[in-house]
Coordinates of C-alpha atoms and ligand atoms in Angstrom, one line a residue:
M1 CA 46.7 -6.3 -38.8
G2 CA 47.1 -10.1 -37.0
T3 CA 47.5 -8.5 -33.8
V4 CA 44.3 -5.9 -34.1
E5 CA 42.1 -8.1 -35.4
P6 CA 41.1 -9.9 -32.0
Q7 CA 40.6 -6.4 -30.3
V8 CA 38.0 -6.0 -33.2
A9 CA 36.8 -9.3 -32.8
A10 CA 35.8 -8.6 -29.0
D11 CA 34.3 -5.1 -29.6
A12 CA 31.8 -6.3 -32.5
Q13 CA 30.9 -8.3 -30.0
A14 CA 30.6 -5.9 -27.4
A15 CA 28.6 -4.2 -29.0
V16 CA 25.5 -6.7 -29.9
T17 CA 23.1 -7.8 -27.1
D18 CA 21.0 -10.3 -26.4
G19 CA 16.7 -10.8 -24.6
F20 CA 19.1 -12.7 -22.4
Q21 CA 20.9 -9.2 -21.0
L22 CA 17.6 -7.2 -22.1
V23 CA 15.4 -8.6 -19.2
I24 CA 18.3 -7.9 -16.7
D25 CA 19.3 -4.7 -17.8
A26 CA 15.4 -3.7 -17.5
L27 CA 14.8 -4.6 -14.7
K28 CA 18.0 -3.7 -13.1
L29 CA 17.1 0.1 -14.2
N30 CA 14.6 -0.2 -12.8
G31 CA 16.0 -0.8 -9.3
I32 CA 14.6 -4.3 -9.2
D33 CA 17.5 -5.7 -6.9
T34 CA 16.0 -9.6 -6.5
I35 CA 14.5 -12.6 -8.5
Y36 CA 12.1 -15.3 -6.4
G37 CA 12.6 -18.2 -8.7
L38 CA 13.5 -22.4 -10.0
P39 CA 15.6 -22.3 -13.1
G40 CA 14.9 -25.0 -15.9
I41 CA 14.2 -24.7 -19.9
P42 CA 14.7 -21.2 -20.9
I43 CA 15.4 -19.2 -18.4
T44 CA 18.3 -21.6 -16.7
D45 CA 20.7 -18.9 -17.9
L46 CA 18.7 -16.7 -17.6
T47 CA 19.2 -16.6 -13.4
R48 CA 22.8 -17.1 -14.2
R49 CA 23.6 -14.0 -16.0
A50 CA 20.7 -12.0 -13.0
Q51 CA 23.3 -13.6 -10.3
A52 CA 26.4 -12.9 -12.3
E53 CA 25.5 -9.6 -13.3
G54 CA 24.7 -8.7 -9.3
L55 CA 21.2 -9.3 -9.2
R56 CA 20.6 -11.3 -6.0
V57 CA 18.5 -14.6 -7.2
L58 CA 16.8 -16.7 -4.8
A59 CA 16.0 -20.1 -5.4
F60 CA 13.1 -22.5 -4.6
R61 CA 11.7 -25.7 -4.4
H62 CA 8.4 -25.1 -5.7
E63 CA 7.6 -22.6 -8.2
Q64 CA 4.2 -21.4 -5.8
N65 CA 6.9 -20.8 -2.5
A66 CA 8.7 -18.3 -5.2
G67 CA 5.5 -16.9 -5.7
Y68 CA 4.5 -16.1 -2.6
A69 CA 7.9 -14.8 -1.6
A70 CA 7.9 -12.4 -4.5
S71 CA 4.3 -11.4 -3.8
I72 CA 5.2 -10.6 -0.2
A73 CA 8.1 -8.7 -1.6
G74 CA 6.2 -7.0 -3.2
F75 CA 3.8 -5.6 0.2
L76 CA 7.0 -4.9 1.7
T77 CA 8.9 -2.4 -0.5
Q78 CA 6.0 -1.3 -3.0
K79 CA 8.4 -2.7 -5.4
P80 CA 6.7 -5.4 -8.1
G81 CA 8.4 -8.7 -6.8
I82 CA 9.6 -10.9 -9.3
C83 CA 9.0 -14.5 -9.5
L84 CA 10.4 -16.6 -12.1
T85 CA 9.9 -19.9 -13.4
V86 CA 9.6 -22.1 -16.9
S87 CA 7.0 -22.9 -19.1
A88 CA 3.7 -25.0 -18.2
P89 CA 4.3 -26.1 -15.2
G90 CA 6.1 -24.0 -13.7
F91 CA 4.3 -21.1 -15.2
L92 CA 1.3 -23.0 -13.5
N93 CA 2.5 -24.2 -9.7
G94 CA 3.7 -19.9 -10.1
L95 CA 0.0 -18.8 -11.2
N96 CA -1.6 -19.3 -7.4
A97 CA 0.3 -16.4 -6.4
L98 CA 0.3 -14.4 -9.1
A99 CA -3.6 -14.7 -8.3
H100 CA -2.9 -13.9 -4.6
A101 CA -0.9 -11.0 -5.9
T102 CA -3.7 -9.8 -7.5
T103 CA -6.1 -10.3 -4.8
N104 CA -4.3 -9.0 -2.3
C105 CA -3.1 -5.9 -4.1
F106 CA 0.6 -6.7 -3.8
P107 CA 2.7 -5.7 -7.1
M108 CA 4.4 -8.7 -8.2
I109 CA 5.3 -9.9 -11.8
L110 CA 5.1 -13.7 -12.8
I111 CA 8.3 -14.0 -15.6
S112 CA 7.4 -17.3 -17.4
G113 CA 9.1 -18.6 -20.2
S114 CA 7.3 -20.1 -22.6
S115 CA 7.1 -22.4 -26.0
E116 CA 7.5 -22.0 -29.6
R117 CA 4.5 -19.5 -30.2
E118 CA 4.1 -21.0 -33.9
I119 CA 3.6 -24.6 -32.5
V120 CA 1.3 -23.3 -29.5
D121 CA -0.8 -21.5 -32.0
L122 CA -1.4 -24.5 -33.9
Q123 CA -1.3 -26.7 -31.0
Q124 CA 1.3 -29.0 -32.7
G125 CA 2.6 -30.6 -29.1
D126 CA 5.9 -28.3 -28.0
Y127 CA 7.8 -28.9 -25.1
E128 CA 6.4 -27.7 -22.3
E129 CA 3.0 -26.4 -24.9
M130 CA 0.7 -23.8 -23.6
D131 CA -1.3 -20.9 -24.0
Q132 CA 0.2 -18.9 -20.7
L133 CA -1.1 -15.7 -21.7
A134 CA -4.1 -16.5 -22.2
I135 CA -4.1 -18.3 -18.8
A136 CA -2.5 -15.6 -17.0
R137 CA -4.7 -13.0 -17.9
P138 CA -8.3 -13.3 -16.1
L139 CA -6.2 -14.3 -12.7
A140 CA -3.6 -11.3 -13.4
K141 CA -4.2 -7.0 -13.4
A142 CA -2.5 -7.0 -16.5
A143 CA -0.6 -9.4 -19.0
F144 CA 1.8 -8.4 -21.7
R145 CA 4.0 -10.8 -23.7
V146 CA 7.1 -9.8 -25.5
L147 CA 7.9 -11.7 -29.4
H148 CA 10.6 -8.9 -30.1
A149 CA 14.4 -8.2 -28.1
E150 CA 13.9 -4.5 -28.8
D151 CA 10.6 -5.2 -27.3
I152 CA 11.9 -6.0 -23.7
G153 CA 12.3 -2.3 -22.4
V154 CA 8.7 -1.3 -23.0
G155 CA 7.3 -4.7 -21.6
V156 CA 9.3 -4.6 -18.1
A157 CA 7.8 -1.0 -18.0
R158 CA 4.2 -1.8 -19.1
A159 CA 4.6 -4.7 -16.1
I160 CA 6.0 -2.2 -13.4
R161 CA 3.2 0.5 -13.8
A162 CA 0.5 -2.5 -14.3
A163 CA 2.3 -3.4 -11.1
L164 CA 2.4 -0.8 -9.2
S165 CA -0.5 2.3 -10.4
G166 CA -3.3 3.0 -8.7
R167 CA -4.4 -0.7 -6.9
P168 CA -1.4 -2.9 -7.1
G169 CA -1.5 -6.3 -8.1
G170 CA 0.0 -9.1 -9.7
V171 CA 1.2 -9.1 -13.7
Y172 CA 1.9 -11.6 -15.6
L173 CA 4.8 -10.8 -18.8
D174 CA 5.3 -13.8 -21.0
L175 CA 9.3 -14.1 -22.8
P176 CA 9.3 -16.7 -25.4
A177 CA 12.6 -19.0 -25.5
K178 CA 13.1 -17.4 -29.1
L179 CA 13.4 -14.4 -27.7
F180 CA 16.3 -15.2 -25.0
A181 CA 18.7 -15.8 -27.7
Q182 CA 17.5 -12.5 -30.1
S183 CA 20.5 -10.0 -30.3
L184 CA 20.7 -6.7 -31.2
D185 CA 22.6 -4.0 -31.7
A186 CA 24.4 -3.4 -27.8
A187 CA 23.7 0.7 -29.0
A188 CA 19.6 0.2 -29.6
G189 CA 19.1 -2.1 -26.9
R190 CA 20.2 0.8 -24.6
R191 CA 17.8 2.6 -26.2
S192 CA 15.2 0.6 -25.8
L193 CA 15.0 0.2 -22.4
I194 CA 12.7 2.6 -19.8
K195 CA 13.5 3.6 -16.8
V196 CA 10.2 3.8 -15.3
V197 CA 9.2 7.4 -13.8
D198 CA 7.0 7.3 -11.0
P199 CA 5.3 4.8 -11.2
A200 CA 2.6 5.0 -8.4
P201 CA 2.0 8.4 -9.1
K202 CA 0.1 10.5 -6.1
Q203 CA -3.1 10.6 -6.5
I204 CA -5.4 12.9 -4.5
P205 CA -8.5 13.0 -3.4
A206 CA -10.9 15.5 -4.5
P207 CA -10.9 18.1 -1.7
D208 CA -15.0 17.9 -1.7
A209 CA -15.0 14.2 -0.6
V210 CA -12.4 15.2 1.3
Q211 CA -15.0 17.2 3.3
R212 CA -18.1 15.5 3.5
A213 CA -15.8 12.6 4.9
L214 CA -15.1 14.8 7.4
A215 CA -18.3 16.4 8.0
L216 CA -19.5 12.7 8.9
L217 CA -17.0 11.9 11.2
K218 CA -17.9 15.6 13.0
G219 CA -21.2 14.5 13.4
A220 CA -20.7 10.8 14.6
T221 CA -20.9 9.9 18.5
R222 CA -19.3 7.0 17.7
P223 CA -16.9 6.6 15.2
L224 CA -14.6 3.6 14.9
I225 CA -11.8 3.8 12.3
V226 CA -10.8 0.1 10.4
L227 CA -7.4 -0.1 8.9
G228 CA -6.7 -2.9 6.2
K229 CA -3.4 -3.9 4.7
G230 CA -3.8 -1.3 1.7
A231 CA -3.2 1.3 4.8
A232 CA 0.0 -0.9 5.7
Y233 CA 1.0 -1.1 1.7
A234 CA 0.8 3.1 1.7
Q235 CA 3.8 3.3 3.9
A236 CA 1.6 6.5 5.1
D237 CA 2.6 5.4 8.5
A238 CA 3.2 8.9 10.7
E239 CA 0.5 10.3 8.9
I240 CA -2.1 7.4 9.9
R241 CA -0.4 7.8 13.3
A242 CA -1.7 11.8 13.5
L243 CA -5.2 11.2 12.3
V244 CA -5.8 8.4 14.9
E245 CA -4.4 10.3 17.6
R246 CA -5.7 14.1 16.9
T247 CA -9.3 12.7 16.2
G248 CA -9.0 10.2 19.6
I249 CA -11.0 8.0 17.0
P250 CA -11.3 4.3 18.9
Y251 CA -9.4 2.1 16.0
L252 CA -9.6 -1.6 14.7
P253 CA -6.3 -3.2 12.5
M254 CA -7.4 -5.8 10.7
S255 CA -4.6 -8.6 10.7
M256 CA -2.4 -7.1 8.4
A257 CA -2.5 -4.2 9.3
K258 CA -1.7 -5.0 13.2
G259 CA 1.1 -3.0 14.3
L260 CA 0.8 0.5 11.9
L261 CA 0.0 1.7 15.9
P262 CA 1.5 -0.7 18.3
D263 CA -1.7 -2.9 19.6
T264 CA -1.1 -1.7 22.7
H265 CA -2.3 1.9 21.7
E266 CA -4.8 2.5 24.1
Q267 CA -7.6 3.6 21.2
C268 CA -6.9 0.3 20.4
A269 CA -10.4 -1.9 19.8
S270 CA -9.4 -5.2 18.7
A271 CA -10.3 -6.5 22.2
A272 CA -13.5 -5.4 22.1
R273 CA -14.2 -5.9 18.5
S274 CA -17.4 -7.7 18.6
F275 CA -18.7 -4.5 20.6
V276 CA -17.6 -1.8 18.5
L277 CA -18.6 -3.2 15.0
P278 CA -22.4 -3.6 15.7
A279 CA -22.0 0.3 18.3
A280 CA -20.3 2.5 15.7
D281 CA -22.7 5.1 14.0
V282 CA -19.2 6.0 11.8
V283 CA -16.9 4.1 10.1
M284 CA -14.0 5.0 8.6
L285 CA -12.0 2.3 6.6
V286 CA -8.5 2.5 5.6
G287 CA -7.4 0.7 2.8
A288 CA -9.7 -2.0 3.8
R289 CA -12.7 -3.8 2.3
L290 CA -16.0 -4.6 2.9
N291 CA -15.4 -8.3 1.8
W292 CA -16.0 -11.4 3.6
L293 CA -13.5 -10.4 6.6
L294 CA -15.5 -7.6 8.0
S295 CA -18.8 -9.6 7.1
H296 CA -19.6 -7.2 4.4
G297 CA -20.7 -5.1 6.2
K298 CA -23.9 -5.5 7.2
G299 CA -25.6 -8.7 9.0
K300 CA -25.2 -9.2 13.3
T301 CA -22.0 -8.5 13.5
W302 CA -22.4 -4.9 12.6
G303 CA -25.8 -5.4 14.4
G304 CA -28.1 -6.3 11.3
K305 CA -31.4 -7.7 13.0
G306 CA -31.1 -10.8 9.9
H307 CA -27.9 -12.4 8.1
K308 CA -28.6 -10.0 5.4
D309 CA -29.2 -6.7 7.4
W310 CA -28.1 -3.1 7.4
G311 CA -26.4 -1.8 10.8
G312 CA -27.5 1.5 10.4
Q313 CA -23.8 2.2 9.7
K314 CA -22.7 5.1 7.9
F315 CA -19.1 4.6 5.9
I316 CA -16.5 6.4 4.7
Q317 CA -13.7 4.4 2.9
V318 CA -10.5 5.6 1.7
D319 CA -9.3 4.3 -1.0
I320 CA -7.1 4.3 -4.0
S321 CA -10.1 2.0 -6.1
P322 CA -12.9 4.4 -7.7
Q323 CA -14.9 0.7 -8.0
E324 CA -14.3 -0.1 -4.2
A325 CA -16.7 2.3 -3.1
D326 CA -20.9 0.3 -2.5
S327 CA -19.3 -3.1 -3.4
N328 CA -21.2 -5.0 -0.7
V329 CA -23.3 -1.7 1.1
R330 CA -24.0 1.8 0.7
I331 CA -20.6 4.1 1.5
D332 CA -21.9 7.4 2.0
A333 CA -18.2 9.5 1.5
P334 CA -15.7 7.5 -0.7
V335 CA -12.7 9.2 -0.7
V336 CA -9.8 8.4 -4.0
G337 CA -6.8 8.4 -3.6
D338 CA -3.7 7.3 -2.6
I339 CA -3.6 6.7 1.4
G340 CA -0.3 9.1 2.2
S341 CA -2.5 11.9 0.2
C342 CA -5.5 11.3 1.9
I343 CA -5.0 11.0 4.8
A344 CA -2.9 14.4 4.8
A345 CA -5.8 16.5 3.3
M346 CA -7.9 14.6 5.8
L347 CA -5.1 16.2 8.5
A348 CA -4.8 19.2 7.0
G349 CA -9.2 19.9 6.8
L350 CA -9.8 18.3 10.6
G351 CA -9.6 22.0 12.5
N352 CA -10.7 21.8 15.7
L353 CA -12.9 18.1 15.6
P354 CA -14.0 17.6 19.1
K355 CA -12.7 14.2 20.7
P356 CA -15.6 10.9 20.6
P357 CA -17.9 11.2 23.3
A358 CA -16.4 9.9 26.3
D359 CA -19.3 7.6 27.1
W360 CA -18.2 5.7 24.2
L361 CA -14.6 6.0 25.0
T362 CA -15.5 4.8 28.2
A363 CA -17.8 1.5 26.5
I364 CA -15.2 1.1 24.5
H365 CA -12.4 0.3 27.9
D366 CA -15.0 -0.8 29.9
K367 CA -15.0 -4.0 27.1
K368 CA -11.5 -3.7 26.2
T369 CA -10.6 -4.9 29.7
A370 CA -12.7 -6.7 30.7
N371 CA -12.4 -9.6 27.8
V372 CA -8.0 -8.5 28.3
A373 CA -8.4 -9.9 31.6
R374 CA -10.2 -12.5 30.8
M375 CA -7.9 -14.0 27.8
A376 CA -5.2 -12.9 31.3
E377 CA -6.6 -15.7 32.8
T378 CA -6.4 -18.1 30.1
L379 CA -2.9 -17.2 29.3
A380 CA -1.7 -17.7 32.4
K381 CA -3.0 -21.4 32.6
N382 CA -0.2 -24.4 32.1
P383 CA -2.5 -27.4 30.9
S384 CA -0.4 -30.2 30.3
P385 CA -0.2 -31.0 27.1
M386 CA 0.3 -27.6 26.2
N387 CA -2.5 -25.8 24.7
F388 CA -3.1 -22.9 21.6
H389 CA -3.2 -20.7 24.8
S390 CA 0.1 -21.7 27.0
A391 CA 2.1 -21.8 23.9
L392 CA 0.9 -18.6 22.4
A393 CA 1.9 -17.4 25.7
V394 CA 5.1 -17.8 25.1
V395 CA 5.2 -16.5 21.6
R396 CA 3.7 -13.4 22.9
D397 CA 6.7 -12.6 25.2
V398 CA 8.9 -13.0 22.6
V399 CA 7.7 -11.1 20.4
R400 CA 6.8 -8.3 23.0
S401 CA 11.1 -8.3 23.5
N402 CA 11.6 -8.7 19.9
P403 CA 9.4 -6.2 18.0
D404 CA 11.3 -6.2 15.3
A405 CA 11.0 -9.4 14.1
M406 CA 9.2 -10.3 11.0
F407 CA 6.4 -12.3 12.0
V408 CA 4.5 -15.0 9.4
N409 CA 1.1 -16.7 10.6
E410 CA -0.5 -19.5 8.7
G411 CA -3.1 -22.4 10.3
A412 CA -7.0 -22.4 11.6
N413 CA -6.5 -22.4 14.9
A414 CA -3.3 -21.2 14.6
L415 CA -3.9 -18.3 13.3
D416 CA -7.0 -17.3 14.7
F417 CA -5.5 -17.4 18.3
T418 CA -1.9 -15.9 17.2
R419 CA -3.8 -13.0 15.7
S420 CA -5.6 -12.4 18.8
I421 CA -3.1 -13.2 20.8
V422 CA 0.6 -11.7 19.5
D423 CA 0.4 -8.1 19.7
M424 CA 2.5 -6.4 17.0
Y425 CA 4.3 -3.4 17.7
K426 CA 5.6 -1.6 14.6
P427 CA 3.9 -1.6 10.5
R428 CA 4.1 -4.5 8.6
K429 CA 5.7 -6.7 10.2
R430 CA 2.6 -9.8 10.2
I431 CA 2.2 -11.3 7.2
D432 CA -0.3 -13.7 7.1
V433 CA -2.9 -15.5 5.4
G434 CA -4.4 -13.0 3.8
T435 CA -7.8 -12.3 1.9
W436 CA -8.5 -16.0 1.0
G437 CA -7.0 -17.0 4.0
V438 CA -4.5 -19.2 2.0
M439 CA -3.0 -22.5 3.1
G440 CA 0.8 -22.1 2.3
V441 CA 1.8 -18.9 2.3
G442 CA 4.2 -19.3 4.7
M443 CA 8.8 -20.7 4.4
G444 CA 7.8 -18.1 0.7
Y445 CA 7.1 -15.6 3.0
C446 CA 10.1 -16.2 5.8
V447 CA 12.7 -16.2 2.8
A448 CA 11.3 -12.5 1.3
A449 CA 10.8 -11.4 4.5
A450 CA 14.2 -12.5 5.9
V451 CA 16.1 -11.0 2.7
V452 CA 14.0 -7.6 2.6
T453 CA 14.1 -6.1 6.1
R454 CA 17.6 -8.3 7.1
Q455 CA 15.4 -8.7 10.4
Q456 CA 14.7 -12.0 12.2
V457 CA 11.7 -13.8 11.3
I458 CA 9.6 -15.8 13.4
A459 CA 6.6 -17.9 12.1
V460 CA 4.1 -19.0 14.0
E461 CA 2.6 -22.1 11.8
G462 CA -0.6 -24.6 11.6
D463 CA 1.1 -28.2 11.2
S464 CA -1.2 -28.0 8.2
A465 CA -0.2 -25.3 6.4
F466 CA 3.1 -25.9 7.3
G467 CA 3.1 -29.4 5.3
F468 CA 1.7 -26.7 2.0
S469 CA 5.5 -25.3 1.6
G470 CA 7.6 -27.4 4.0
M471 CA 10.4 -28.7 1.8
E472 CA 11.4 -24.7 1.4
V473 CA 13.0 -25.4 5.6
E474 CA 15.9 -26.3 2.7
T475 CA 16.1 -22.8 0.8
L476 CA 16.3 -21.5 4.6
C477 CA 19.4 -23.9 5.4
R478 CA 20.6 -23.2 2.1
Y479 CA 20.6 -19.3 2.5
N480 CA 20.9 -19.5 6.1
L481 CA 18.1 -16.8 7.2
P482 CA 18.1 -15.9 10.6
V483 CA 14.2 -18.3 10.8
C484 CA 12.6 -19.4 13.2
V485 CA 9.0 -21.7 12.1
V486 CA 6.9 -22.2 15.5
I487 CA 4.6 -25.3 14.4
L488 CA 2.1 -25.2 16.3
N489 CA 1.5 -29.3 15.8
N490 CA -1.6 -30.9 17.0
N491 CA -1.8 -34.2 14.6
G492 CA -4.2 -32.4 11.8
V493 CA -5.9 -30.2 10.3
Y494 CA -7.9 -27.9 12.6
K495 CA -7.0 -31.0 15.3
G496 CA -5.8 -34.6 15.3
T497 CA -9.1 -36.2 16.6
D498 CA -11.2 -37.4 13.8
V499 CA -12.2 -40.6 13.4
N500 CA -13.3 -42.7 10.4
P501 CA -16.0 -44.2 11.6
R502 CA -15.6 -47.0 9.2
G503 CA -11.7 -47.7 10.3
G504 CA -9.5 -48.4 7.5
D505 CA -8.0 -45.0 7.1
V506 CA -7.6 -42.7 9.5
A507 CA -9.9 -39.1 8.5
P508 CA -9.0 -36.7 6.1
T509 CA -8.5 -33.8 8.8
V510 CA -5.6 -36.3 10.7
F511 CA -2.2 -36.7 10.3
V512 CA 0.8 -39.0 11.5
K513 CA 0.7 -38.5 14.9
D514 CA 3.7 -36.7 16.6
A515 CA 5.2 -36.1 13.5
R516 CA 8.9 -35.2 14.4
Y517 CA 8.4 -32.0 11.6
E518 CA 11.8 -30.6 13.3
K519 CA 14.2 -33.6 12.2
L520 CA 13.7 -31.6 8.5
M521 CA 15.2 -29.1 9.6
E522 CA 17.9 -31.0 10.8
A523 CA 18.4 -33.0 7.1
F524 CA 19.6 -29.7 5.8
G525 CA 22.5 -28.2 9.0
G526 CA 19.7 -25.6 10.9
V527 CA 18.3 -26.7 14.7
G528 CA 15.5 -29.1 15.6
V529 CA 13.9 -28.7 18.7
Y530 CA 11.0 -31.2 19.9
A531 CA 9.2 -28.4 22.6
T532 CA 6.1 -30.0 24.7
T533 CA 6.2 -27.4 27.9
P534 CA 6.2 -23.4 27.3
A535 CA 9.7 -23.1 28.9
E536 CA 11.0 -25.3 26.1
L537 CA 9.8 -23.7 23.3
R538 CA 10.5 -19.8 24.9
K539 CA 14.0 -21.5 25.2
G540 CA 13.9 -22.9 21.5
M541 CA 12.9 -19.5 20.0
E542 CA 15.5 -17.3 22.4
D543 CA 17.9 -19.7 21.0
A544 CA 16.9 -19.5 17.8
L545 CA 16.8 -15.9 18.0
R546 CA 20.0 -15.3 19.4
S547 CA 22.2 -17.1 17.2
R548 CA 19.7 -16.4 14.0
K549 CA 20.3 -19.8 13.0
P550 CA 17.3 -21.8 10.0
T551 CA 15.4 -23.3 13.4
L552 CA 12.2 -25.2 13.5
I553 CA 10.6 -25.3 16.5
N554 CA 8.2 -28.5 17.2
A555 CA 5.3 -27.8 19.7
M556 CA 3.5 -30.6 20.1
I557 CA 0.3 -29.1 21.8
D558 CA -2.9 -31.1 22.8
E559 CA -4.6 -32.7 19.9
T560 CA -8.0 -31.8 20.8
A561 CA -7.2 -28.8 20.8
G562 CA -9.2 -26.4 17.8
T563 CA -12.2 -26.0 16.1
E564 CA -13.0 -27.2 13.2
S565 CA -12.3 -23.7 10.6
G566 CA -11.2 -22.0 13.5
R567 CA -13.1 -18.8 13.9
I568 CA -14.8 -19.5 10.4
T569 CA -17.0 -22.7 11.1
S570 CA -19.9 -20.4 9.7
L571 CA -18.6 -21.0 6.5
N572 CA -18.5 -24.8 6.7
P573 CA -21.8 -26.2 5.4
S574 CA -20.4 -29.5 7.3
A575 CA -19.8 -28.2 10.7
K576 CA -22.3 -25.8 10.9
K577 CA -25.1 -28.6 10.1
K578 CA -23.5 -30.1 13.6
Ligands
LIG1 P1 -8.1 -5.6 4.4 O1 -8.0 -7.4 4.1 O2 -6.7 -5.7 5.4 O3 -9.0 -5.6 5.2 P2 -8.1 -5.4 2.0 O4 -6.9 -6.0 1.4 O5 -9.3 -5.9 1.4 O6 -7.5 -5.0 3.3 O7 -7.4 -4.0 1.3 C1 -6.9 -3.0 0.6 C2 -7.3 -2.0 0.1 O8 -6.4 -1.3 -0.4 C3 -7.7 -2.6 -1.0 O9 -8.6 -1.7 -1.7 C4 -6.8 -1.5 -2.3 O10 -7.2 -1.0 -3.5 C5 -6.3 -0.7 -1.6 N1 -4.5 -0.4 -1.5 C6 -3.9 -0.5 -1.6 N2 -3.1 0.6 -1.6 C7 -3.5 1.4 -1.4 C8 -3.0 2.3 -1.7 N3 -1.8 3.7 -1.2 N4 -3.4 3.9 -1.2 C9 -4.5 3.4 -0.8 N5 -5.5 2.8 -1.3 C10 -5.0 1.3 -1.4
LIG2 C1 -4.5 -23.7 -0.2 C2 -8.3 -25.4 3.7 C3 -8.1 -23.7 5.8 S1 -7.2 -23.8 7.4 C4 -6.4 -25.6 6.8 C5 -6.8 -26.0 5.5 C6 -6.1 -26.9 5.3 C7 -5.2 -26.3 7.5 C8 -5.6 -26.0 9.3 O1 -5.1 -26.7 10.1 P1 -3.6 -26.3 10.5 O2 -3.9 -25.3 11.8 O3 -2.6 -25.5 9.1 O4 -2.4 -27.5 11.3 P2 -4.7 -25.6 12.8 O5 -4.3 -24.9 13.9 O6 -6.3 -25.1 13.2 O7 -4.7 -26.8 13.7 N1 -6.0 -25.6 1.1 C9 -5.6 -24.3 0.9 N2 -6.1 -23.1 1.4 C10 -6.6 -23.4 2.2 N3 -7.2 -22.1 3.1 C11 -7.6 -24.9 3.4 C12 -6.8 -25.4 1.7 C13 -7.5 -25.2 4.9

């Protein structure tokens, strides 16, 4: 008997599970293999045990960066990116990224530990007390709380479905500290888990909606397709390319849709953007909203007489959200469904659609040729000090030679110039500031892009933009990720030349001059490069790509280069007055 007893005890132990384990089991059961987070009470053991169970747990220096990483992992993989944080302050740090995910239609789940419900609800001052669920709700697509271990399976399943189905978004999952330690019969625990079946069901468009759209295209004389990041997310690359090429319609990729077809494609109208938008008569939006990034579909950008006037275009909008149509201007042909199904249905109904009239294609071609030639002239210059153009000519060449590399981009001028100068050749390679034009996504995106795609990552960062997540270079070094960060350093926000007319403190947009950002990377064992010429920048990038070592290139550019707010000066009240 004496020899049997320990065995019985071990069996009894194995027959019991707990909240920690069930969270891990529920995630694993649903194919989630990576957590982006930052440990602390009450989730420290969750991070340890998840790692011990074979999940990849990537720890960051600030939850906001973990959150951005999770959000973009969701965009790249069509699986919700998981961000795990502690309660109140950690939760709030992660919340920015959750709101970002919702805004950008990226599937993400922010899982935060929280304090004791009884104490929080009576506001008795618990450790990190906060009603997190209530705070997250307006910023998330959905928000759930699990109070009992046997409900973890349902909670995780609901979070996954909410994040992925329909228009993707950010979901909050609140896990109070007490939940983790709750024990449960292991068999009952297993039975309580749910493997979500078909979390993003196909949504087939109505045949008459497809016909309506095709009829509009058939009647068009100056048609245009606008591809947005929803089209990139949908991973319907072959169908989209087939539709573009079979119709022969010129297309305009939004920032993160660049590369869906190569930017060098003859139908790409990016270099003639300001010509095609006002001139087009029928515009088909595919996974792109008519928000500020498209001037709300009206005004001068679209050929309207005044700021708010309609330009006369007819719009087709292919989108999974039935509420998106008419948000800014009339949508004549909404096609509601997932992009893969919608484009397939349009292809099936296309018949012998004639190519767009030659005069439309020729006019675009001529505009493009003139603009590309003008840009080539600017890019060929080699001014001293280096400016955005001479630096980006190098980046453009390096990306052309490495089309599989992931490309991260943030800043104002550093964003706008890069977007128009650096071509993308493959889908979902370019990830950037998104719908909000937010600064701070940089290093979090770099970590997730490297981890998820296993490709080399190149990041082009304004010096201000970089500062929002700069401490994560330690994370890049810790996980030895193949990331090459290029800082276009002009000594400040937008540029480095503002002066405080009263003397004393420097102007609010100005930073320490000639700051040696590369030393930050060196501090953690990565490679730092100080580059003052295009040749030094090129060598630094090529070495980085060859070695795959975490590298930071501090590319010093002319501090007078750049305009206030980059290309959106018109949104800046003070600059407008000037
Ligand atoms: P961009 O900023 O590139 O113009 P937006 O973020 O404004 O793109 O628009 C993305 C759109 O794509 C959203 O309206 C969203 O509902 C839609 N969308 C996202 N995923 C899908 C999908 N799988 N099928 C159809 N539409 C989608
Ligand atoms: C979270 C406002 C927009 S662009 C920018 C700021 C601070 C930095 C521009 O300087 P940078 O680039 O990066 O050096 P460049 O090339 O023009 O010199 N806080 C958040 N998001 C935004 N968008 C801002 C502030 C902003």
